[in-house]
Tab-separated table of C-alpha atoms in Angstrom:
chain	number	residue	atom	x	y	z
A	737	MET	CA	-6.146	-4.812	-16.796
A	738	THR	CA	-2.308	-6.361	-16.191
A	739	ALA	CA	-2.579	-9.498	-13.859
A	740	HIS	CA	0.062	-9.120	-11.154
A	741	PHE	CA	0.932	-12.844	-9.136
A	742	PRO	CA	3.445	-13.757	-6.646
A	743	ILE	CA	4.948	-16.809	-8.797
A	744	ARG	CA	5.276	-19.089	-5.400
A	745	SER	CA	3.173	-22.328	-4.038
A	746	LEU	CA	3.436	-20.628	-0.412
A	747	THR	CA	1.225	-17.246	-1.598
A	748	ALA	CA	-1.595	-18.373	0.296
A	749	ILE	CA	-0.553	-19.422	3.443
A	750	SER	CA	1.003	-15.838	3.460
A	751	LEU	CA	-2.376	-14.490	2.528
A	752	VAL	CA	-4.499	-17.497	5.422
A	753	LEU	CA	-1.310	-15.795	8.249
A	754	SER	CA	-1.762	-12.466	7.214
A	755	LEU	CA	-5.738	-12.556	7.852
A	756	ALA	CA	-5.227	-14.365	11.149
A	757	ALA	CA	-3.594	-12.117	12.494
A	758	PRO	CA	-4.594	-11.233	15.780
A	759	ALA	CA	-6.603	-7.813	16.490
A	760	ALA	CA	-4.632	-4.982	18.052
A	761	MET	CA	-4.956	-5.097	21.716
A	762	ALA	CA	-7.247	-2.892	23.319
A	763	GLN	CA	-4.662	-0.711	25.620
A	764	THR	CA	-3.883	2.752	25.020
A	765	SER	CA	-0.603	4.280	25.515
A	766	SER	CA	-1.035	5.357	28.945
A	767	THR	CA	-1.142	1.961	30.007
A	768	TYR	CA	1.234	0.170	27.401
A	769	HIS	CA	4.897	0.531	28.463
A	770	THR	CA	7.226	-0.026	25.402
A	771	PRO	CA	9.722	-2.994	25.563
A	772	LYS	CA	13.665	-2.350	24.931
A	773	ASN	CA	15.885	-4.287	22.752
A	774	GLY	CA	19.603	-4.362	23.398
A	775	TRP	CA	19.946	-0.893	22.376
A	776	GLY	CA	17.594	0.445	25.120
A	777	GLN	CA	15.571	1.925	22.094
A	778	PRO	CA	11.908	0.793	21.954
A	779	ASP	CA	11.775	-2.646	20.365
A	780	LEU	CA	9.638	-2.213	17.598
A	781	GLN	CA	10.326	-5.916	15.493
A	782	GLY	CA	8.113	-7.611	14.257
A	783	THR	CA	6.151	-8.688	11.384
A	784	TYR	CA	3.046	-7.097	10.927
A	785	THR	CA	0.231	-6.809	8.531
A	786	THR	CA	-1.684	-3.099	7.363
A	787	ALA	CA	-4.598	-5.205	5.472
A	788	THR	CA	-7.754	-2.987	6.340
A	789	ILE	CA	-10.756	-2.117	4.720
A	790	THR	CA	-10.468	1.371	6.224
A	791	PRO	CA	-10.786	3.380	2.794
A	792	LEU	CA	-7.419	6.095	2.457
A	793	THR	CA	-10.294	8.998	1.932
A	794	ARG	CA	-13.689	9.395	3.900
A	795	ASP	CA	-16.839	9.083	2.443
A	796	PRO	CA	-18.157	12.660	2.448
A	797	LYS	CA	-21.131	11.685	4.034
A	798	LEU	CA	-19.060	11.504	7.446
A	799	GLY	CA	-17.936	15.179	7.381
A	800	THR	CA	-15.236	15.242	9.657
A	801	ARG	CA	-16.112	12.423	11.789
A	802	ASN	CA	-13.643	9.258	11.514
A	803	VAL	CA	-14.732	7.121	14.105
A	804	LEU	CA	-17.439	4.619	13.228
A	805	THR	CA	-20.048	3.805	15.848
A	806	LYS	CA	-19.926	0.426	16.811
A	807	ALA	CA	-23.265	-0.290	14.982
A	808	GLU	CA	-21.779	1.105	11.799
A	809	ALA	CA	-18.375	-1.137	11.877
A	810	ASP	CA	-20.558	-3.203	12.761
A	811	ALA	CA	-22.075	-3.384	9.223
A	812	LEU	CA	-19.465	-2.588	7.356
A	813	GLU	CA	-17.034	-5.338	8.933
A	814	GLN	CA	-19.785	-7.912	7.984
A	815	ALA	CA	-20.637	-6.860	5.050
A	816	THR	CA	-16.931	-7.573	3.479
A	817	ARG	CA	-16.755	-11.164	5.506
A	818	ASP	CA	-19.457	-11.841	3.313
A	819	GLN	CA	-18.569	-10.487	0.293
A	820	ILE	CA	-15.160	-13.162	0.764
A	821	ALA	CA	-17.119	-15.577	1.555
A	822	ARG	CA	-18.939	-14.819	-1.899
A	823	ALA	CA	-16.150	-14.816	-3.470
A	824	ASP	CA	-14.286	-17.802	-1.968
A	825	ALA	CA	-17.222	-19.711	-2.955
A	826	PRO	CA	-16.358	-22.697	-5.537
A	827	THR	CA	-17.318	-21.461	-8.680
A	828	PRO	CA	-20.639	-23.770	-10.161
A	829	PRO	CA	-19.296	-26.949	-12.346
A	830	GLU	CA	-21.966	-26.649	-14.622
A	831	ALA	CA	-21.115	-23.243	-15.658
A	832	THR	CA	-19.887	-21.977	-18.392
A	833	VAL	CA	-18.346	-18.778	-19.425
A	834	LYS	CA	-21.714	-16.865	-20.642
A	835	ASP	CA	-22.634	-17.676	-17.265
A	836	LEU	CA	-19.660	-15.856	-14.900
A	837	LYS	CA	-21.170	-12.531	-15.084
A	838	ASN	CA	-19.350	-9.810	-12.525
A	839	ALA	CA	-22.813	-8.472	-10.523
A	840	ASP	CA	-20.735	-9.977	-7.536
A	841	CYS	CA	-16.917	-8.140	-8.079
A	842	GLY	CA	-16.758	-6.635	-4.470
A	843	PRO	CA	-16.587	-3.071	-3.792
A	844	ASP	CA	-13.072	-3.337	-4.948
A	845	GLY	CA	-14.541	-4.170	-8.690
A	846	ILE	CA	-12.047	-6.317	-9.378
A	847	SER	CA	-12.678	-9.948	-6.828
A	848	GLY	CA	-14.960	-12.913	-8.168
A	849	PHE	CA	-15.625	-15.648	-10.713
A	850	ASN	CA	-14.979	-13.617	-13.728
A	851	CYS	CA	-13.598	-10.598	-12.496
A	852	GLY	CA	-9.906	-9.568	-12.224
A	853	TYR	CA	-8.674	-11.105	-9.532
A	854	ASN	CA	-9.468	-14.185	-8.550
A	855	GLN	CA	-10.584	-14.336	-4.290
A	856	GLY	CA	-6.887	-16.396	-3.907
A	857	TRP	CA	-5.142	-13.913	-4.877
A	858	LYS	CA	-5.860	-10.991	-2.261
A	859	ASP	CA	-5.345	-10.062	0.801
A	860	PRO	CA	-7.778	-7.297	1.740
A	861	GLY	CA	-8.363	-7.365	5.552
A	862	THR	CA	-11.926	-7.997	7.145
A	863	LYS	CA	-11.505	-5.090	9.959
A	864	LEU	CA	-11.257	-1.667	10.131
A	865	ILE	CA	-8.754	0.680	11.101
A	866	ASP	CA	-8.598	0.416	15.495
A	867	ILE	CA	-6.566	2.756	17.560
A	868	ASN	CA	-6.965	2.394	20.916
A	869	GLY	CA	-10.696	1.371	20.565
A	870	GLU	CA	-11.759	3.941	17.638
A	871	LYS	CA	-12.838	1.819	14.583
A	872	ARG	CA	-11.481	4.856	11.732
A	873	ALA	CA	-13.848	5.995	8.508
A	874	SER	CA	-10.397	6.895	6.629
A	875	ILE	CA	-6.610	6.721	6.943
A	876	ILE	CA	-6.223	10.565	6.190
A	877	THR	CA	-6.793	12.385	9.666
A	878	SER	CA	-6.273	15.815	8.247
A	879	PRO	CA	-7.167	17.946	6.758
A	880	ALA	CA	-10.663	16.986	9.256
A	881	ASN	CA	-12.674	16.387	6.165
A	882	GLY	CA	-10.640	12.971	5.850
A	883	GLN	CA	-9.910	14.626	1.346
A	884	LEU	CA	-6.989	14.878	0.175
A	885	PRO	CA	-6.095	18.762	-0.208
A	886	PRO	CA	-7.231	20.506	-3.543
A	887	ARG	CA	-3.981	20.122	-5.972
A	888	VAL	CA	-2.042	23.081	-7.231
A	889	ALA	CA	-0.631	21.293	-9.984
A	890	THR	CA	-2.135	18.647	-12.204
A	891	ALA	CA	0.170	16.075	-12.516
A	892	GLY	CA	4.137	16.025	-10.626
A	893	GLY	CA	6.876	14.207	-10.809
A	894	GLN	CA	7.967	12.267	-13.842
A	895	ARG	CA	5.867	13.116	-16.894
A	896	ARG	CA	5.353	10.003	-19.189
A	897	ALA	CA	4.771	9.962	-22.902
A	898	GLY	CA	1.818	7.867	-23.883
A	899	ARG	CA	1.916	4.848	-22.119
A	900	THR	CA	2.455	2.483	-24.308
A	901	ASP	CA	5.645	3.841	-26.350
A	902	ASN	CA	7.743	2.115	-24.624
A	903	PRO	CA	7.971	0.293	-21.937
A	904	GLU	CA	9.184	3.515	-19.608
A	905	GLY	CA	5.033	4.685	-19.991
A	906	PHE	CA	4.072	1.429	-17.596
A	907	SER	CA	3.861	2.428	-13.749
A	908	LEU	CA	6.610	1.081	-12.087
A	909	GLY	CA	4.575	-1.692	-10.103
A	910	GLU	CA	3.482	-2.387	-14.123
A	911	ARG	CA	7.166	-3.168	-14.617
A	912	CYS	CA	7.609	-5.424	-11.510
A	913	LEU	CA	10.233	-1.989	-10.262
A	914	LEU	CA	9.184	-1.299	-7.215
A	915	SER	CA	5.686	-2.058	-5.230
A	916	PHE	CA	1.816	-0.845	-6.530
A	917	GLY	CA	0.449	2.330	-5.239
A	918	SER	CA	2.148	3.115	-2.583
A	919	SER	CA	2.596	0.080	-0.645
A	920	ALA	CA	6.720	0.024	-0.085
A	921	GLY	CA	6.631	4.523	0.721
A	922	PRO	CA	6.995	6.130	2.053
A	923	PRO	CA	3.892	6.637	3.331
A	924	MET	CA	2.956	3.259	3.927
A	925	LEU	CA	0.070	2.524	2.737
A	926	PRO	CA	-2.205	-1.056	2.227
A	927	LEU	CA	-3.486	-2.628	-1.028
A	928	MET	CA	-5.446	-5.484	-1.566
A	929	TYR	CA	-3.348	-8.187	-1.289
A	930	ASN	CA	0.482	-8.444	0.050
A	931	ASN	CA	0.988	-6.203	2.976
A	932	THR	CA	3.041	-7.276	5.322
A	933	TYR	CA	5.751	-5.996	6.634
A	934	GLN	CA	8.470	-7.041	8.657
A	935	ILE	CA	10.915	-4.638	11.024
A	936	VAL	CA	14.164	-5.782	11.755
A	937	GLN	CA	16.259	-3.283	14.238
A	938	SER	CA	20.438	-2.421	14.924
A	939	LYS	CA	21.609	0.321	16.699
A	940	ASP	CA	21.889	2.149	13.732
A	941	GLU	CA	19.561	1.433	10.963
A	942	ILE	CA	16.216	-0.463	10.721
A	943	ALA	CA	14.932	-1.792	7.639
A	944	ILE	CA	11.485	-2.413	7.089
A	945	ASP	CA	11.270	-5.891	4.558
A	946	VAL	CA	8.387	-4.773	2.447
A	947	GLU	CA	5.882	-7.917	0.674
A	948	MET	CA	4.873	-6.043	-1.840
A	949	VAL	CA	7.744	-6.320	-5.453
A	950	HIS	CA	10.229	-7.594	-2.054
A	951	ASP	CA	11.313	-4.139	-1.666
A	952	VAL	CA	13.332	-3.020	1.815
A	953	ARG	CA	13.622	0.125	2.943
A	954	HIS	CA	16.468	1.180	5.312
A	955	ILE	CA	15.850	4.168	7.935
A	956	ARG	CA	19.285	5.404	9.186
A	957	LEU	CA	19.840	6.419	13.497
A	958	THR	CA	22.802	8.810	12.827
A	959	GLY	CA	23.298	11.491	10.141
A	960	GLY	CA	22.068	13.654	7.738
A	961	HIS	CA	20.565	13.644	4.205
A	962	LEU	CA	22.124	12.904	1.035
A	963	PRO	CA	22.651	16.118	-1.099
A	964	ALA	CA	19.543	17.009	-3.139
A	965	ASN	CA	20.347	15.930	-6.481
A	966	MET	CA	20.552	12.070	-5.202
A	967	LYS	CA	17.548	11.247	-5.164
A	968	VAL	CA	16.458	6.933	-4.350
A	969	TRP	CA	14.092	4.560	-4.717
A	970	MET	CA	11.729	4.841	-1.283
A	971	GLY	CA	13.172	8.288	-0.714
A	972	ASP	CA	16.282	9.015	1.894
A	973	SER	CA	15.334	8.385	5.364
A	974	VAL	CA	16.403	9.319	8.333
A	975	GLY	CA	14.926	8.291	11.597
A	976	HIS	CA	15.480	9.681	15.523
A	977	TRP	CA	13.618	8.553	19.079
A	978	GLU	CA	11.691	10.676	20.680
A	979	GLY	CA	9.938	8.697	23.877
A	980	ASP	CA	9.514	5.483	22.611
A	981	THR	CA	8.383	6.616	19.008
A	982	LEU	CA	10.607	6.475	16.064
A	983	VAL	CA	10.285	9.815	13.528
A	984	VAL	CA	11.239	9.089	10.191
A	985	GLU	CA	12.112	12.250	7.530
A	986	THR	CA	12.564	10.983	3.899
A	987	THR	CA	13.360	13.066	1.133
A	988	ASN	CA	15.440	13.061	-2.054
A	989	MET	CA	12.547	10.614	-3.304
A	990	ARG	CA	12.950	9.170	-7.143
A	991	PRO	CA	10.644	11.532	-9.403
A	992	GLU	CA	9.073	8.209	-10.477
A	993	GLN	CA	7.611	7.482	-7.133
A	994	GLY	CA	5.913	10.156	-5.133
A	995	LEU	CA	2.362	9.245	-3.788
A	996	ARG	CA	-0.017	9.957	-6.411
A	997	GLY	CA	1.984	12.528	-9.222
A	998	GLY	CA	3.845	13.765	-6.188
A	999	SER	CA	6.990	16.219	-6.793
A	1000	PRO	CA	10.414	15.617	-6.302
A	1001	ASN	CA	10.174	18.048	-3.639
A	1002	GLN	CA	7.838	15.692	-1.508
A	1003	LYS	CA	8.539	15.291	2.158
A	1004	VAL	CA	7.008	12.916	4.509
A	1005	ILE	CA	7.252	12.474	7.820
A	1006	GLU	CA	6.742	9.084	9.744
A	1007	LYS	CA	5.555	7.813	13.594
A	1008	PHE	CA	5.716	4.529	14.311
A	1009	ARG	CA	4.860	4.141	18.147
A	1010	ARG	CA	3.625	0.502	20.232
A	1011	ILE	CA	-0.112	0.901	21.394
A	1012	GLY	CA	0.408	-2.882	22.289
A	1013	PRO	CA	1.928	-6.196	21.803
A	1014	ASN	CA	0.338	-6.952	19.063
A	1015	SER	CA	-0.239	-3.003	17.481
A	1016	LEU	CA	1.948	-0.911	16.353
A	1017	SER	CA	0.341	3.072	15.244
A	1018	TYR	CA	1.554	4.475	11.910
A	1019	GLN	CA	1.358	8.147	11.540
A	1020	PHE	CA	2.356	10.061	8.803
A	1021	THR	CA	2.538	13.820	7.627
A	1022	VAL	CA	3.159	14.500	3.738
A	1023	SER	CA	3.937	17.608	2.679
A	1024	ASP	CA	4.170	18.917	-1.227
A	1025	PRO	CA	3.631	22.828	-1.442
A	1026	ASP	CA	4.493	21.820	-5.225
A	1027	ILE	CA	1.235	19.514	-6.212
A	1028	TYR	CA	-0.542	20.124	-2.999
A	1029	ALA	CA	-2.038	23.367	-1.768
A	1030	ALA	CA	-1.455	21.740	2.223
A	1031	PRO	CA	0.631	18.254	3.711
A	1032	PHE	CA	-2.167	15.772	5.145
A	1033	SER	CA	-1.980	13.161	7.069
A	1034	GLY	CA	-3.671	9.428	8.877
A	1035	GLU	CA	-2.679	7.087	10.776
A	1036	VAL	CA	-2.577	3.033	9.757
A	1037	GLN	CA	-2.757	0.101	11.863
A	1038	MET	CA	0.072	-2.768	11.637
A	1039	ARG	CA	-1.374	-5.615	13.377
A	1040	THR	CA	1.383	-8.307	14.571
A	1041	THR	CA	0.931	-11.576	12.188
A	1042	LYS	CA	2.297	-15.496	12.479
A	1043	GLY	CA	5.030	-16.547	10.069
A	1044	GLN	CA	7.950	-14.763	8.136
A	1045	VAL	CA	7.523	-12.941	5.142
A	1046	TYR	CA	7.696	-14.617	2.067
A	1047	GLU	CA	9.812	-13.685	-1.281
A	1048	TYR	CA	7.258	-11.733	-3.938
A	1049	ALA	CA	8.789	-13.058	-7.161
A	1050	CYS	CA	7.380	-10.589	-9.318
A	1051	HIS	CA	7.567	-11.592	-13.397
A	1052	GLU	CA	11.025	-10.117	-14.158
A	1053	GLY	CA	10.192	-7.334	-16.526
A	1054	ASN	CA	6.635	-8.701	-16.638
A	1055	TYR	CA	6.415	-10.648	-19.537
A	1056	ALA	CA	2.508	-9.345	-20.209
A	1057	LEU	CA	4.195	-6.106	-21.789
A	1058	THR	CA	5.722	-7.450	-24.626
A	1059	GLY	CA	1.776	-8.378	-25.577
A	1060	MET	CA	1.045	-5.013	-24.251
A	1061	LEU	CA	3.434	-2.576	-25.924
A	1062	ALA	CA	2.896	-5.255	-30.070
A	1063	GLY	CA	-1.059	-4.868	-29.087
A	1064	ALA	CA	-0.609	-0.903	-29.418
A	1065	ARG	CA	1.614	-1.196	-32.324
A	1066	ALA	CA	-1.287	-3.570	-33.420
A	1067	ASP	CA	-3.594	-1.397	-33.022
A	1068	GLU	CA	-1.317	1.538	-34.191
A	1069	LYS	CA	-1.016	0.194	-37.614
A	1070	LYS	CA	-4.810	-0.737	-38.178
A	1071	GLN	CA	-5.971	3.213	-36.952
A	1072	ALA	CA	-3.289	3.707	-39.983
A	1073	GLU	CA	-4.571	1.703	-42.523
A	1074	ALA	CA	-8.516	2.679	-41.708
A	1075	GLY	CA	-7.819	6.199	-42.069
A	1076	GLY	CA	-5.715	5.445	-45.327
A	1077	ALA	CA	-8.838	3.484	-46.949
A	1078	ALA	CA	-10.714	6.327	-46.074
A	1079	LYS	CA	-8.841	9.023	-48.208
A	1080	GLY	CA	-8.539	6.461	-50.792
A	1081	GLY	CA	-11.944	6.009	-51.284
A	1082	GLY	CA	-13.359	9.784	-51.020
A	1083	GLU	CA	-10.361	10.905	-53.904
């Protein structure tokens, strides 16, 4: 596993500020009136975090129930706080490498003394998604079971050669070209750290500065989509206002980027709406008939956070790639030599 760390001393500050984000106001859209900016548009500007312990897909035992009881929500949030406290505990000074077991790497399997990531590098959040007082069990809201639809193709997008055949075999995140997972989107989904976004508006465009790998999405409010043969990073996003809701349609995504192996024909509809002075509802619907049997939808809470977005300086070109590629060549040489020796010994 390759570790990717923002090489900047302000990372810890950013993490603390995100974790200190105020809770969303429990106001509904029927009682809250979105402020307007100087152009008369609903004002969505601000710095937000999507850090949450709500998973993308739902625990199957919950079936079609996506709202947790207070007892269920309290237990999950307390368990997360307890796990973070354990991971934040100082390493025992007398401990040796042999003592640092992976017994408590956390629900993600990577946090702890001897795990993939030290807790200090993470920003997983401690709260469930809370939409108007409803604590959500999954980001996926449709299908009703909270799962991704059946796939009609095993993989989509641009097929790569063996992962270690060349640098292009690695993911965009590993190569420091674009955010990990689908942080920049669309859809913009939370990850284990760097879940901060800044929204800036002008009369004709909205920009979203994504903390992870420092991507910037541009949403045009005028004109139509680019020609279908022009594929761009994070897609071609065109937005319009429906009342207080910003509706964005994105097409023309590059084949390397589609969500979970999406096809170049993937289309994403996003809706941004204030649900209180400190909270946005971010809804999305992904349509990709080449890959999925049906569209799927989800909702994420974006909570205001203090401070600014600091640059995520992913190490240029990922120096670890050299080591991984060299290691793969060494393994191939060893296997070839072993095969030759076995063949020679049998003659």
